[in-house]
Amino acid sequence: MSGSDARALSRSLLDLCRMRKLTIATAESCTGGLVAGALTDIPGSSDVIDRGFVTYSNDAKRVMLGVKATTLATFGAVSKETATAMAIGALEKAGVDLAVSITGIAGPGGATPGKPVGLVHFAVAARDGRILHRECRFGAIGRSAVRQRSVVEALRMLTELARGPQALAKPRREATSRLRPRVARTARRSPVKRRRPPRA
């Protein structure tokens, strides 16, 4: 993933949000503000981007985004629960329509048992109550590469929620034809055969 990918995604996301009158906030840990940077690098982004939270420490996540200390202690900073709480916190604190959060281990250090380098948790929260979480394991591809791929993934997830709830798929014609009521026909009566009692 290159910087041009992030720029193209940022531009299309901003155009989509502008059209739908949506505002965005970011809450970043391992990316240190790179998502907000990619978005605000596009001219005219101020009518969509409200603010960005860089919450690198656990204290920052707790104070700035309202992540509970019990959540951090139980699940850790790099977890689905913390990422979700970060996104919801950013959404509520900023009063925006969409918020994205990123928390992960970019490396080269910081790995713990079960949480290797390259593990990143993402969450996107929408004002209408939709929440999307994703876990990516990029592997030990280098700190810069993990951060850059995280930016691209976050932009993709924001775009997914910005498009709105997916409409229900229309049933296929075959399925519809089966549901058509059939004309009721008068059933033919067949003569009932009486069983003879067994002979003694």
Coordinates of N, CA and C in Angstrom, one line a residue:
M1 N 0.8 -1.2 0.0 CA 0.0 0.0 0.0 C 0.9 1.2 0.0
S2 N 0.6 2.1 -0.9 CA 1.4 3.3 -1.0 C 0.7 4.5 -0.5
G3 N 1.4 5.7 -0.4 CA 0.7 6.9 0.0 C -0.3 7.3 -1.0
S4 N -0.1 7.0 -2.3 CA -1.1 7.3 -3.3 C -2.5 6.6 -3.1
D5 N -2.4 5.4 -2.5 CA -3.6 4.6 -2.2 C -4.4 5.4 -1.1
A6 N -3.7 5.8 0.0 CA -4.3 6.6 1.0 C -4.9 7.9 0.5
R7 N -4.2 8.5 -0.4 CA -4.6 9.8 -0.9 C -5.9 9.6 -1.7
A8 N -5.9 8.6 -2.5 CA -7.1 8.3 -3.4 C -8.3 8.0 -2.5
L9 N -8.1 7.1 -1.5 CA -9.2 6.8 -0.6 C -9.7 8.0 0.2
S10 N -8.7 8.8 0.7 CA -9.1 10.0 1.4 C -10.0 10.9 0.6
R11 N -9.6 11.1 -0.7 CA -10.3 12.0 -1.5 C -11.7 11.5 -1.8
S12 N -11.9 10.2 -2.1 CA -13.2 9.6 -2.4 C -14.1 9.6 -1.1
L13 N -13.4 9.4 0.1 CA -14.2 9.4 1.3 C -14.7 10.8 1.6
L14 N -13.9 11.8 1.4 CA -14.3 13.2 1.7 C -15.4 13.6 0.7
D15 N -15.3 13.2 -0.5 CA -16.4 13.5 -1.5 C -17.7 12.9 -1.1
L16 N -17.6 11.6 -0.6 CA -18.8 10.9 -0.2 C -19.4 11.5 1.0
C17 N -18.6 11.9 2.0 CA -19.1 12.5 3.2 C -19.7 13.9 3.0
R18 N -19.0 14.6 2.0 CA -19.5 15.9 1.7 C -20.9 15.8 1.0
M19 N -21.1 14.8 0.2 CA -22.3 14.6 -0.5 C -23.4 14.2 0.5
R20 N -23.1 13.4 1.5 CA -24.1 13.0 2.5 C -24.1 13.8 3.7
K21 N -23.3 14.9 3.7 CA -23.3 15.8 4.9 C -22.9 15.1 6.2
L22 N -21.8 14.4 6.1 CA -21.3 13.6 7.3 C -20.0 14.2 7.8
T23 N -19.8 14.2 9.1 CA -18.5 14.7 9.7 C -17.8 13.5 10.4
I24 N -16.5 13.7 10.5 CA -15.6 12.6 10.9 C -14.7 13.1 12.0
A25 N -14.4 12.1 13.0 CA -13.3 12.3 14.0 C -12.5 11.0 14.0
T26 N -11.2 11.2 14.4 CA -10.3 10.0 14.4 C -9.8 9.9 15.8
A27 N -9.5 8.6 16.2 CA -8.9 8.3 17.5 C -7.8 7.3 17.2
E28 N -6.6 7.7 17.3 CA -5.4 6.9 16.9 C -4.4 6.7 18.0
S29 N -3.9 5.4 18.0 CA -2.9 5.1 18.9 C -1.6 4.8 18.1
C30 N -1.5 3.6 17.5 CA -0.2 3.2 16.9 C 0.1 4.0 15.6
T31 N -0.9 4.6 15.0 CA -0.7 5.4 13.8 C -0.4 6.9 14.1
G32 N -0.6 7.3 15.4 CA -0.1 8.6 15.8 C -0.7 9.8 15.0
G33 N -1.9 9.7 14.5 CA -2.4 10.8 13.8 C -2.3 10.8 12.3
L34 N -1.8 9.6 11.7 CA -1.6 9.5 10.3 C -2.9 9.5 9.5
V35 N -4.0 9.0 10.1 CA -5.3 9.0 9.4 C -5.8 10.4 9.2
A36 N -5.8 11.1 10.3 CA -6.2 12.5 10.3 C -5.3 13.3 9.3
G37 N -4.0 13.0 9.3 CA -3.1 13.7 8.4 C -3.4 13.4 7.0
A38 N -3.7 12.1 6.6 CA -4.1 11.8 5.3 C -5.3 12.5 4.8
L39 N -6.3 12.6 5.7 CA -7.6 13.3 5.3 C -7.4 14.8 5.2
T40 N -6.7 15.4 6.1 CA -6.5 16.8 6.1 C -5.5 17.3 5.1
D41 N -4.8 16.3 4.5 CA -3.9 16.7 3.4 C -4.6 17.1 2.1
I42 N -5.9 16.7 2.1 CA -6.7 17.0 0.9 C -7.4 18.4 1.1
P43 N -7.2 19.3 0.1 CA -7.8 20.6 0.3 C -9.3 20.6 0.4
G44 N -9.8 21.4 1.3 CA -11.3 21.4 1.5 C -11.8 20.4 2.5
S45 N -10.9 19.7 3.2 CA -11.3 18.7 4.1 C -12.0 19.2 5.4
S46 N -11.8 20.5 5.6 CA -12.4 21.1 6.9 C -13.9 21.0 7.0
D47 N -14.6 20.9 5.9 CA -16.0 20.7 6.0 C -16.5 19.3 6.4
V48 N -15.5 18.4 6.5 CA -15.8 17.0 6.9 C -15.1 16.6 8.2
I49 N -13.8 17.0 8.2 CA -13.0 16.5 9.4 C -13.2 17.5 10.6
D50 N -13.6 17.0 11.7 CA -13.8 17.8 12.9 C -12.6 17.9 13.8
R51 N -12.1 16.7 14.1 CA -10.9 16.7 15.0 C -10.3 15.3 15.0
G52 N -9.1 15.2 15.6 CA -8.4 13.9 15.7 C -7.8 13.8 17.1
F53 N -8.0 12.6 17.7 CA -7.4 12.3 19.1 C -6.2 11.4 18.9
V54 N -5.1 11.8 19.3 CA -3.9 10.9 19.4 C -3.8 10.4 20.8
T55 N -4.2 9.2 21.0 CA -4.2 8.7 22.4 C -3.2 7.5 22.5
Y56 N -2.0 7.9 22.6 CA -0.9 6.8 22.6 C -0.8 6.0 23.9
S57 N -1.0 6.7 25.0 CA -1.0 6.0 26.3 C -2.3 5.6 26.7
N58 N -2.3 4.7 27.7 CA -3.6 4.2 28.3 C -4.3 5.3 29.0
D59 N -3.5 6.2 29.7 CA -4.1 7.4 30.4 C -4.8 8.3 29.4
A60 N -4.2 8.5 28.2 CA -4.8 9.3 27.2 C -6.1 8.7 26.7
K61 N -6.1 7.4 26.5 CA -7.4 6.7 26.1 C -8.5 6.9 27.1
R62 N -8.1 6.8 28.3 CA -9.0 6.9 29.4 C -9.5 8.4 29.6
V63 N -8.6 9.3 29.6 CA -9.0 10.7 29.9 C -9.7 11.4 28.7
M64 N -9.1 11.2 27.5 CA -9.6 11.9 26.3 C -10.8 11.2 25.7
L65 N -10.9 9.9 25.8 CA -11.9 9.2 25.1 C -12.9 8.4 26.0
G66 N -12.6 8.4 27.3 CA -13.5 7.8 28.2 C -13.5 6.3 28.2
V67 N -12.3 5.7 27.8 CA -12.2 4.2 27.8 C -12.0 3.9 29.3
K68 N -12.8 2.9 29.7 CA -12.8 2.5 31.1 C -11.5 1.8 31.5
A69 N -11.0 2.1 32.7 CA -9.8 1.5 33.2 C -9.9 0.0 33.3
T70 N -11.1 -0.5 33.6 CA -11.3 -1.9 33.7 C -11.2 -2.6 32.3
T71 N -11.7 -1.9 31.3 CA -11.5 -2.4 29.9 C -10.1 -2.5 29.5
L72 N -9.3 -1.5 29.8 CA -7.8 -1.6 29.5 C -7.1 -2.7 30.3
A73 N -7.5 -2.8 31.6 CA -6.9 -3.8 32.5 C -7.3 -5.2 32.1
T74 N -8.5 -5.4 31.7 CA -9.0 -6.7 31.4 C -8.6 -7.2 30.0
F75 N -8.7 -6.4 29.0 CA -8.5 -6.8 27.6 C -7.2 -6.2 27.0
G76 N -6.7 -5.2 27.6 CA -5.4 -4.6 27.1 C -5.7 -3.5 26.1
A77 N -4.7 -2.7 25.8 CA -4.9 -1.5 24.9 C -5.2 -2.0 23.5
V78 N -4.5 -3.1 23.1 CA -4.7 -3.6 21.7 C -5.7 -4.8 21.8
S79 N -7.0 -4.4 21.6 CA -8.1 -5.4 21.7 C -9.3 -4.8 21.0
K80 N -10.2 -5.7 20.7 CA -11.5 -5.3 20.1 C -12.3 -4.4 21.1
E81 N -12.3 -4.7 22.3 CA -13.0 -3.9 23.3 C -12.5 -2.5 23.4
T82 N -11.2 -2.4 23.5 CA -10.6 -1.0 23.6 C -10.8 -0.2 22.3
A83 N -10.6 -0.8 21.2 CA -10.8 -0.2 19.9 C -12.3 0.3 19.8
T84 N -13.2 -0.5 20.2 CA -14.6 -0.1 20.1 C -14.9 1.0 21.0
A85 N -14.4 0.9 22.3 CA -14.6 2.0 23.2 C -14.0 3.3 22.8
M86 N -12.8 3.2 22.1 CA -12.2 4.4 21.5 C -13.0 5.1 20.5
A87 N -13.6 4.3 19.6 CA -14.4 4.9 18.5 C -15.7 5.5 19.1
I88 N -16.3 4.8 20.0 CA -17.6 5.4 20.6 C -17.2 6.6 21.4
G89 N -16.1 6.6 22.1 CA -15.7 7.8 22.8 C -15.4 9.0 21.9
A90 N -14.8 8.8 20.8 CA -14.5 9.9 19.9 C -15.8 10.4 19.3
L91 N -16.7 9.5 19.0 CA -18.0 9.9 18.4 C -18.8 10.8 19.4
E92 N -18.8 10.4 20.6 CA -19.5 11.2 21.7 C -18.8 12.5 22.0
K93 N -17.5 12.4 22.2 CA -16.8 13.7 22.5 C -16.8 14.7 21.4
A94 N -16.7 14.3 20.2 CA -16.7 15.2 19.1 C -18.1 15.6 18.6
G95 N -19.1 14.7 18.8 CA -20.4 15.0 18.3 C -20.5 14.9 16.8
V96 N -19.7 14.0 16.2 CA -19.7 13.9 14.8 C -20.6 12.7 14.3
D97 N -20.6 12.4 13.0 CA -21.4 11.4 12.4 C -20.7 10.0 12.4
L98 N -19.4 10.1 12.2 CA -18.5 8.9 12.1 C -17.2 9.1 12.8
A99 N -16.8 8.0 13.5 CA -15.5 8.1 14.1 C -14.8 6.7 13.9
V100 N -13.5 6.8 13.7 CA -12.6 5.6 13.5 C -11.6 5.6 14.6
S101 N -11.2 4.3 15.0 CA -10.2 4.2 16.0 C -9.2 3.1 15.5
I102 N -7.9 3.3 16.0 CA -6.9 2.3 15.6 C -6.0 2.1 16.8
T103 N -5.8 0.9 17.2 CA -4.9 0.6 18.3 C -4.1 -0.7 17.9
G104 N -2.8 -0.7 18.0 CA -2.1 -1.9 17.5 C -0.6 -1.9 18.0
I105 N 0.1 -2.9 17.4 CA 1.5 -3.1 17.7 C 2.3 -2.9 16.4
A106 N 2.8 -1.8 16.2 CA 3.5 -1.5 14.9 C 4.9 -2.1 14.9
G107 N 5.5 -2.3 16.1 CA 6.8 -2.9 16.2 C 7.9 -1.9 16.2
P108 N 9.2 -2.3 16.2 CA 9.6 -3.8 16.2 C 9.4 -4.5 17.6
G109 N 9.2 -3.7 18.6 CA 9.0 -4.3 19.9 C 7.5 -4.2 20.3
G110 N 7.2 -4.6 21.6 CA 5.9 -4.4 22.1 C 5.0 -5.6 22.0
A111 N 5.5 -6.7 21.4 CA 4.7 -7.9 21.3 C 4.6 -8.6 22.6
T112 N 3.4 -9.2 22.9 CA 3.1 -10.0 24.1 C 2.6 -11.4 23.6
P113 N 2.5 -12.4 24.5 CA 1.9 -13.6 24.1 C 0.5 -13.5 23.6
G114 N 0.3 -13.9 22.4 CA -1.1 -13.8 21.8 C -1.3 -12.5 21.0
K115 N -0.4 -11.6 21.2 CA -0.5 -10.3 20.5 C 0.9 -10.0 19.8
P116 N 1.0 -10.5 18.6 CA 2.3 -10.3 17.9 C 2.5 -8.9 17.3
V117 N 3.7 -8.6 16.8 CA 3.9 -7.4 16.1 C 3.1 -7.5 14.8
G118 N 2.5 -6.4 14.5 CA 1.6 -6.3 13.3 C 0.1 -6.5 13.5
L119 N -0.2 -6.8 14.8 CA -1.6 -6.9 15.2 C -2.2 -5.6 15.4
V120 N -3.3 -5.3 14.7 CA -4.0 -4.0 14.8 C -5.5 -4.2 14.9
H121 N -6.1 -3.5 15.8 CA -7.6 -3.5 15.9 C -8.1 -2.2 15.5
F122 N -9.2 -2.3 14.7 CA -9.9 -1.1 14.1 C -11.3 -1.1 14.6
A123 N -11.9 0.1 14.8 CA -13.4 0.2 15.0 C -13.8 1.5 14.4
V124 N -15.0 1.4 13.8 CA -15.7 2.6 13.2 C -17.1 2.6 13.8
A125 N -17.5 3.8 14.4 CA -18.8 3.9 15.0 C -19.5 5.0 14.2
A126 N -20.8 4.8 14.0 CA -21.7 5.8 13.3 C -22.7 6.3 14.3
R127 N -23.2 7.6 14.0 CA -24.2 8.2 14.8 C -25.5 7.4 14.9
D128 N -25.8 6.6 13.9 CA -27.0 5.9 13.9 C -26.9 4.5 14.6
G129 N -25.8 4.3 15.3 CA -25.6 3.1 16.1 C -24.8 2.0 15.5
R130 N -24.5 2.1 14.2 CA -23.7 1.0 13.6 C -22.3 1.1 14.1
I131 N -21.7 -0.1 14.4 CA -20.3 -0.2 14.8 C -19.7 -1.4 14.0
L132 N -18.5 -1.1 13.5 CA -17.8 -2.1 12.7 C -16.4 -2.3 13.3
H133 N -16.1 -3.6 13.6 CA -14.7 -3.9 14.2 C -14.0 -4.8 13.2
R134 N -12.7 -4.6 13.1 CA -11.9 -5.5 12.3 C -10.5 -5.7 13.0
E135 N -10.0 -6.9 12.9 CA -8.7 -7.2 13.4 C -7.8 -7.6 12.2
C136 N -6.7 -7.0 12.1 CA -5.7 -7.3 11.1 C -4.4 -7.8 11.7
R137 N -3.8 -8.8 11.1 CA -2.5 -9.3 11.5 C -1.6 -9.1 10.3
F138 N -0.9 -7.9 10.2 CA -0.1 -7.6 9.1 C 1.3 -8.3 9.1
G139 N 1.6 -8.8 10.3 CA 2.9 -9.5 10.5 C 4.1 -8.5 10.7
A140 N 5.3 -9.0 10.9 CA 6.4 -8.2 11.1 C 7.0 -7.6 9.8
I141 N 6.2 -6.7 9.2 CA 6.6 -6.2 7.9 C 7.3 -4.8 8.0
G142 N 7.6 -4.4 9.2 CA 8.2 -3.1 9.4 C 7.2 -2.1 10.0
R143 N 7.7 -1.3 10.9 CA 6.9 -0.3 11.6 C 6.1 0.6 10.6
S144 N 6.9 1.1 9.7 CA 6.3 2.1 8.7 C 5.2 1.4 7.9
A145 N 5.4 0.2 7.4 CA 4.5 -0.5 6.6 C 3.2 -0.9 7.4
V146 N 3.3 -1.3 8.6 CA 2.2 -1.6 9.5 C 1.3 -0.3 9.6
R147 N 2.0 0.8 9.9 CA 1.2 2.1 10.1 C 0.6 2.5 8.8
Q148 N 1.2 2.4 7.7 CA 0.7 2.8 6.4 C -0.5 1.9 6.0
R149 N -0.4 0.6 6.2 CA -1.5 -0.3 5.9 C -2.7 -0.1 6.8
S150 N -2.4 0.3 8.0 CA -3.4 0.6 9.0 C -4.2 1.9 8.6
V151 N -3.6 2.9 8.0 CA -4.2 4.1 7.5 C -5.2 3.7 6.4
V152 N -4.7 2.9 5.5 CA -5.6 2.5 4.3 C -6.8 1.7 4.8
E153 N -6.6 0.8 5.8 CA -7.7 0.0 6.3 C -8.7 0.8 7.0
A154 N -8.2 1.8 7.8 CA -9.2 2.7 8.5 C -10.0 3.5 7.5
L155 N -9.4 4.0 6.4 CA -10.1 4.8 5.4 C -11.1 3.9 4.7
R156 N -10.8 2.7 4.5 CA -11.8 1.8 3.8 C -13.0 1.5 4.7
M157 N -12.7 1.3 6.0 CA -13.8 1.1 7.0 C -14.7 2.3 7.1
L158 N -14.1 3.5 7.1 CA -14.9 4.7 7.2 C -15.8 4.9 6.0
T159 N -15.2 4.5 4.8 CA -16.0 4.6 3.6 C -17.2 3.6 3.6
E160 N -16.9 2.4 4.2 CA -18.0 1.4 4.3 C -19.2 1.9 5.1
L161 N -18.9 2.6 6.2 CA -20.0 3.1 7.0 C -20.6 4.4 6.5
A162 N -19.8 5.2 5.8 CA -20.3 6.4 5.2 C -21.3 6.1 4.1
R163 N -21.2 5.0 3.5 CA -22.1 4.6 2.4 C -23.5 4.3 2.9
G164 N -23.6 4.1 4.2 CA -24.9 3.8 4.9 C -25.3 2.4 4.9
P165 N -26.4 2.1 5.6 CA -26.8 0.7 5.8 C -27.1 0.1 4.4
Q166 N -26.7 -1.2 4.2 CA -26.9 -1.9 3.0 C -28.4 -2.2 2.8
A167 N -28.9 -2.0 1.6 CA -30.3 -2.4 1.4 C -30.4 -3.9 1.2
L168 N -31.6 -4.4 1.6 CA -31.8 -5.8 1.5 C -31.8 -6.2 0.0
A169 N -31.2 -7.3 -0.3 CA -31.1 -7.8 -1.6 C -32.5 -8.3 -2.1
K170 N -32.8 -8.0 -3.4 CA -34.0 -8.4 -3.9 C -34.0 -9.9 -4.2
P171 N -35.2 -10.5 -3.9 CA -35.2 -12.0 -4.1 C -35.1 -12.3 -5.6
R172 N -34.6 -13.5 -5.9 CA -34.4 -13.9 -7.3 C -35.8 -14.2 -7.9
R173 N -35.8 -14.2 -9.2 CA -37.1 -14.5 -9.9 C -37.6 -15.9 -9.6
E174 N -36.6 -16.8 -9.5 CA -37.1 -18.2 -9.2 C -37.7 -18.3 -7.9
A175 N -37.1 -17.6 -6.9 CA -37.7 -17.6 -5.6 C -39.0 -16.9 -5.5
T176 N -39.2 -15.8 -6.3 CA -40.5 -15.1 -6.3 C -41.6 -15.9 -6.9
S177 N -41.2 -16.7 -8.0 CA -42.2 -17.4 -8.7 C -42.8 -18.5 -7.8
R178 N -41.9 -19.0 -6.9 CA -42.4 -20.1 -6.0 C -43.4 -19.5 -5.0
L179 N -43.3 -18.3 -4.7 CA -44.2 -17.7 -3.7 C -45.5 -17.3 -4.3
R180 N -45.7 -17.4 -5.6 CA -47.0 -17.0 -6.2 C -48.1 -18.0 -5.8
P181 N -49.2 -17.4 -5.3 CA -50.3 -18.4 -4.9 C -50.8 -19.1 -6.1
R182 N -51.0 -20.4 -5.9 CA -51.6 -21.2 -7.0 C -53.1 -21.3 -6.9
V183 N -53.7 -21.4 -8.1 CA -55.2 -21.5 -8.1 C -55.6 -22.8 -7.5
A184 N -56.5 -22.7 -6.5 CA -56.9 -23.9 -5.8 C -57.8 -24.7 -6.7
R185 N -57.5 -26.0 -6.8 CA -58.3 -26.9 -7.5 C -59.1 -27.8 -6.6
T186 N -60.3 -28.2 -7.1 CA -61.1 -29.1 -6.3 C -60.5 -30.5 -6.3
A187 N -60.3 -30.9 -5.1 CA -59.6 -32.2 -5.0 C -60.6 -33.3 -5.4
R188 N -60.1 -34.3 -6.1 CA -60.9 -35.4 -6.5 C -61.0 -36.4 -5.4
R189 N -62.2 -36.9 -5.2 CA -62.4 -37.8 -4.1 C -62.2 -39.2 -4.6
S190 N -61.3 -39.9 -4.0 CA -61.1 -41.3 -4.4 C -61.9 -42.2 -3.5
P191 N -62.4 -43.3 -4.0 CA -63.3 -44.2 -3.2 C -62.5 -44.8 -2.1
V192 N -63.1 -44.7 -0.9 CA -62.4 -45.3 0.3 C -62.7 -46.8 0.4
K193 N -61.6 -47.5 0.4 CA -61.7 -48.9 0.6 C -61.8 -49.3 2.0
R194 N -62.9 -50.0 2.3 CA -63.0 -50.5 3.7 C -62.3 -51.8 3.9
R195 N -61.6 -51.9 5.0 CA -60.9 -53.1 5.3 C -61.9 -54.1 5.9
R196 N -61.8 -55.3 5.4 CA -62.6 -56.4 5.9 C -62.0 -56.9 7.2
P197 N -62.9 -57.2 8.1 CA -62.4 -57.7 9.4 C -61.7 -59.1 9.2
P198 N -60.6 -59.3 9.9 CA -59.9 -60.6 9.7 C -60.8 -61.8 10.0
R199 N -60.7 -62.9 9.2 CA -61.5 -64.1 9.5 C -60.9 -64.8 10.7
A200 N -61.9 -65.3 11.5 CA -61.4 -66.1 12.7 C -60.9 -67.4 12.3

